[in-house]
Amino acid sequence: MKGMQKIKRGKSFAGVVLYALKPGMHHKSDPVLIGGNMLGASATELIAEFSATASLRADVVKPVWHNSLRLPIGESLTGKQWVSFADDYMNRMGFSETHLRCYVIHDDDAGQHIHIIATRVDLVGGKLYLGRN
């Protein structure tokens, strides 16, 4: 398991959610939302939930946290296994259950991977995740 790139911070939840859920010709199957702690199931619903948390801290320029984790070529996990791994990963990174997040699985020629999209703004009190782990 490895991180595909460095962890990204961003301004737009719409951009990253739409990117993660967008089907592509290079995918073996369409991307699928497999987990997280959000109520929404569609891009529109996820963006609205994320945006609501960002509004708790209008002073934060980059409320988006995004990372991707990839398996070696030829290896795969079930959605349930990915969710368990991602939940543990996020906990170890210092995110609490009150930081909204979602996991989207992709499968392409370079290997199966997930996109983890989270808000840096805690739902309780608006505390900002600084990511110094």
mmCIF file of C-alpha atoms in Angstrom:
data_model
loop_
_atom_site.group_PDB
_atom_site.id
_atom_site.type_symbol
_atom_site.label_atom_id
_atom_site.label_comp_id
_atom_site.label_asym_id
_atom_site.label_seq_id
_atom_site.Cartn_x
_atom_site.Cartn_y
_atom_site.Cartn_z
ATOM 1 C CA MET A 1 0.000 0.000 0.000
ATOM 2 C CA LYS A 2 1.360 3.396 -0.821
ATOM 3 C CA GLY A 3 0.204 6.960 -1.073
ATOM 4 C CA MET A 4 -0.073 7.931 -4.722
ATOM 5 C CA GLN A 5 1.019 11.525 -4.228
ATOM 6 C CA LYS A 6 1.501 13.845 -1.347
ATOM 7 C CA ILE A 7 -1.563 14.733 0.664
ATOM 8 C CA LYS A 8 -3.408 17.647 -0.908
ATOM 9 C CA ARG A 9 -5.259 20.542 0.646
ATOM 10 C CA GLY A 10 -7.713 22.390 -1.512
ATOM 11 C CA LYS A 11 -10.341 25.071 -1.733
ATOM 12 C CA SER A 12 -13.128 23.267 -3.584
ATOM 13 C CA PHE A 13 -15.027 20.225 -2.401
ATOM 14 C CA ALA A 14 -16.944 20.267 -5.685
ATOM 15 C CA GLY A 15 -13.785 19.821 -7.725
ATOM 16 C CA VAL A 16 -12.387 16.853 -5.824
ATOM 17 C CA VAL A 17 -15.738 15.071 -5.343
ATOM 18 C CA LEU A 18 -16.648 15.417 -9.019
ATOM 19 C CA TYR A 19 -13.176 14.225 -10.022
ATOM 20 C CA ALA A 20 -13.292 11.180 -7.731
ATOM 21 C CA LEU A 21 -16.760 10.087 -8.869
ATOM 22 C CA LYS A 22 -16.251 10.758 -12.590
ATOM 23 C CA PRO A 23 -16.096 7.612 -14.752
ATOM 24 C CA GLY A 24 -13.126 7.390 -17.086
ATOM 25 C CA MET A 25 -12.116 5.270 -20.031
ATOM 26 C CA HIS A 26 -9.026 4.151 -18.107
ATOM 27 C CA HIS A 27 -11.134 2.669 -15.287
ATOM 28 C CA LYS A 28 -11.915 -1.038 -15.295
ATOM 29 C CA SER A 29 -15.224 -0.150 -13.621
ATOM 30 C CA ASP A 30 -16.955 3.092 -12.673
ATOM 31 C CA PRO A 31 -15.809 4.723 -9.425
ATOM 32 C CA VAL A 32 -17.968 3.830 -6.423
ATOM 33 C CA LEU A 33 -18.550 5.549 -3.091
ATOM 34 C CA ILE A 34 -17.730 2.770 -0.617
ATOM 35 C CA GLY A 35 -17.763 4.439 2.758
ATOM 36 C CA GLY A 36 -17.019 7.231 5.124
ATOM 37 C CA ASN A 37 -19.222 8.928 7.677
ATOM 38 C CA MET A 38 -21.497 11.024 5.483
ATOM 39 C CA LEU A 39 -25.208 10.748 4.780
ATOM 40 C CA GLY A 40 -25.111 11.688 1.090
ATOM 41 C CA ALA A 41 -24.659 9.193 -1.720
ATOM 42 C CA SER A 42 -24.501 11.445 -4.780
ATOM 43 C CA ALA A 43 -21.896 14.042 -5.726
ATOM 44 C CA THR A 44 -24.401 16.842 -5.132
ATOM 45 C CA GLU A 45 -25.288 15.572 -1.652
ATOM 46 C CA LEU A 46 -21.647 15.059 -0.654
ATOM 47 C CA ILE A 47 -20.644 18.521 -1.870
ATOM 48 C CA ALA A 48 -23.506 20.101 0.101
ATOM 49 C CA GLU A 49 -22.510 18.278 3.308
ATOM 50 C CA PHE A 50 -18.845 19.188 2.924
ATOM 51 C CA SER A 51 -19.699 22.810 2.121
ATOM 52 C CA ALA A 52 -21.804 23.067 5.271
ATOM 53 C CA THR A 53 -18.783 22.137 7.385
ATOM 54 C CA ALA A 54 -16.572 24.627 5.544
ATOM 55 C CA SER A 55 -19.060 27.373 6.385
ATOM 56 C CA LEU A 56 -18.347 26.773 10.092
ATOM 57 C CA ARG A 57 -14.910 28.280 9.482
ATOM 58 C CA ALA A 58 -15.165 30.892 6.739
ATOM 59 C CA ASP A 59 -11.632 32.012 7.648
ATOM 60 C CA VAL A 60 -10.151 28.722 6.384
ATOM 61 C CA VAL A 61 -9.003 29.106 2.782
ATOM 62 C CA LYS A 62 -8.352 25.392 2.179
ATOM 63 C CA PRO A 63 -10.876 23.231 4.057
ATOM 64 C CA VAL A 64 -10.398 20.196 1.732
ATOM 65 C CA TRP A 65 -8.123 17.265 2.622
ATOM 66 C CA HIS A 66 -7.497 14.654 -0.100
ATOM 67 C CA ASN A 67 -5.245 11.626 -0.307
ATOM 68 C CA SER A 68 -5.183 8.503 -2.450
ATOM 69 C CA LEU A 69 -3.897 5.086 -1.439
ATOM 70 C CA ARG A 70 -2.984 2.487 -4.071
ATOM 71 C CA LEU A 71 -2.389 -1.233 -3.959
ATOM 72 C CA PRO A 72 0.324 -2.876 -6.066
ATOM 73 C CA ILE A 73 -0.771 -3.958 -9.557
ATOM 74 C CA GLY A 74 -2.738 -7.197 -9.408
ATOM 75 C CA GLU A 75 -3.773 -6.876 -5.771
ATOM 76 C CA SER A 76 -7.276 -5.946 -4.637
ATOM 77 C CA LEU A 77 -9.390 -5.533 -1.542
ATOM 78 C CA THR A 78 -13.138 -5.713 -1.071
ATOM 79 C CA GLY A 79 -15.011 -2.514 -0.377
ATOM 80 C CA LYS A 80 -15.458 -3.587 3.237
ATOM 81 C CA GLN A 81 -11.712 -4.197 3.619
ATOM 82 C CA TRP A 82 -10.934 -0.788 2.093
ATOM 83 C CA VAL A 83 -13.362 0.943 4.469
ATOM 84 C CA SER A 84 -11.817 -0.759 7.490
ATOM 85 C CA PHE A 85 -8.329 0.184 6.327
ATOM 86 C CA ALA A 86 -9.335 3.778 5.513
ATOM 87 C CA ASP A 87 -11.099 4.270 8.871
ATOM 88 C CA ASP A 88 -7.981 3.065 10.701
ATOM 89 C CA TYR A 89 -5.747 5.249 8.499
ATOM 90 C CA MET A 90 -7.833 8.366 9.170
ATOM 91 C CA ASN A 91 -7.821 7.671 12.905
ATOM 92 C CA ARG A 92 -4.033 7.309 12.879
ATOM 93 C CA MET A 93 -3.747 10.547 10.886
ATOM 94 C CA GLY A 94 -5.550 12.336 13.727
ATOM 95 C CA PHE A 95 -9.015 12.826 12.251
ATOM 96 C CA SER A 96 -11.964 12.335 14.594
ATOM 97 C CA GLU A 97 -15.379 10.899 13.787
ATOM 98 C CA THR A 98 -16.649 14.475 13.611
ATOM 99 C CA HIS A 99 -14.538 15.244 10.531
ATOM 100 C CA LEU A 100 -16.710 14.352 7.544
ATOM 101 C CA ARG A 101 -15.079 12.046 5.001
ATOM 102 C CA CYS A 102 -15.874 9.757 2.110
ATOM 103 C CA TYR A 103 -14.001 6.978 0.323
ATOM 104 C CA VAL A 104 -14.235 6.368 -3.427
ATOM 105 C CA ILE A 105 -12.729 3.268 -5.014
ATOM 106 C CA HIS A 106 -11.084 3.308 -8.450
ATOM 107 C CA ASP A 107 -9.641 0.394 -10.397
ATOM 108 C CA ASP A 108 -7.383 0.958 -13.386
ATOM 109 C CA ASP A 109 -4.349 -0.569 -15.082
ATOM 110 C CA ALA A 110 -2.013 0.986 -12.512
ATOM 111 C CA GLY A 111 -3.870 -0.785 -9.687
ATOM 112 C CA GLN A 112 -6.839 -0.539 -7.385
ATOM 113 C CA HIS A 113 -6.911 2.574 -5.210
ATOM 114 C CA ILE A 114 -9.159 4.748 -3.103
ATOM 115 C CA HIS A 115 -9.583 8.470 -2.856
ATOM 116 C CA ILE A 116 -10.115 9.732 0.668
ATOM 117 C CA ILE A 117 -11.807 13.121 0.766
ATOM 118 C CA ALA A 118 -12.288 14.827 4.117
ATOM 119 C CA THR A 119 -13.022 18.182 5.641
ATOM 120 C CA ARG A 120 -10.350 19.728 7.812
ATOM 121 C CA VAL A 121 -13.081 21.465 9.856
ATOM 122 C CA ASP A 122 -14.454 19.508 12.808
ATOM 123 C CA LEU A 123 -18.254 19.523 13.017
ATOM 124 C CA VAL A 124 -18.074 20.071 16.766
ATOM 125 C CA GLY A 125 -16.632 23.489 17.517
ATOM 126 C CA GLY A 126 -15.062 24.052 14.100
ATOM 127 C CA LYS A 127 -11.562 23.067 15.224
ATOM 128 C CA LEU A 128 -9.193 22.889 12.241
ATOM 129 C CA TYR A 129 -7.175 19.756 11.445
ATOM 130 C CA LEU A 130 -3.611 20.935 10.843
ATOM 131 C CA GLY A 131 -2.174 17.629 9.631
ATOM 132 C CA ARG A 132 1.106 17.593 11.462
ATOM 133 C CA ASN A 133 1.225 13.806 11.851
#
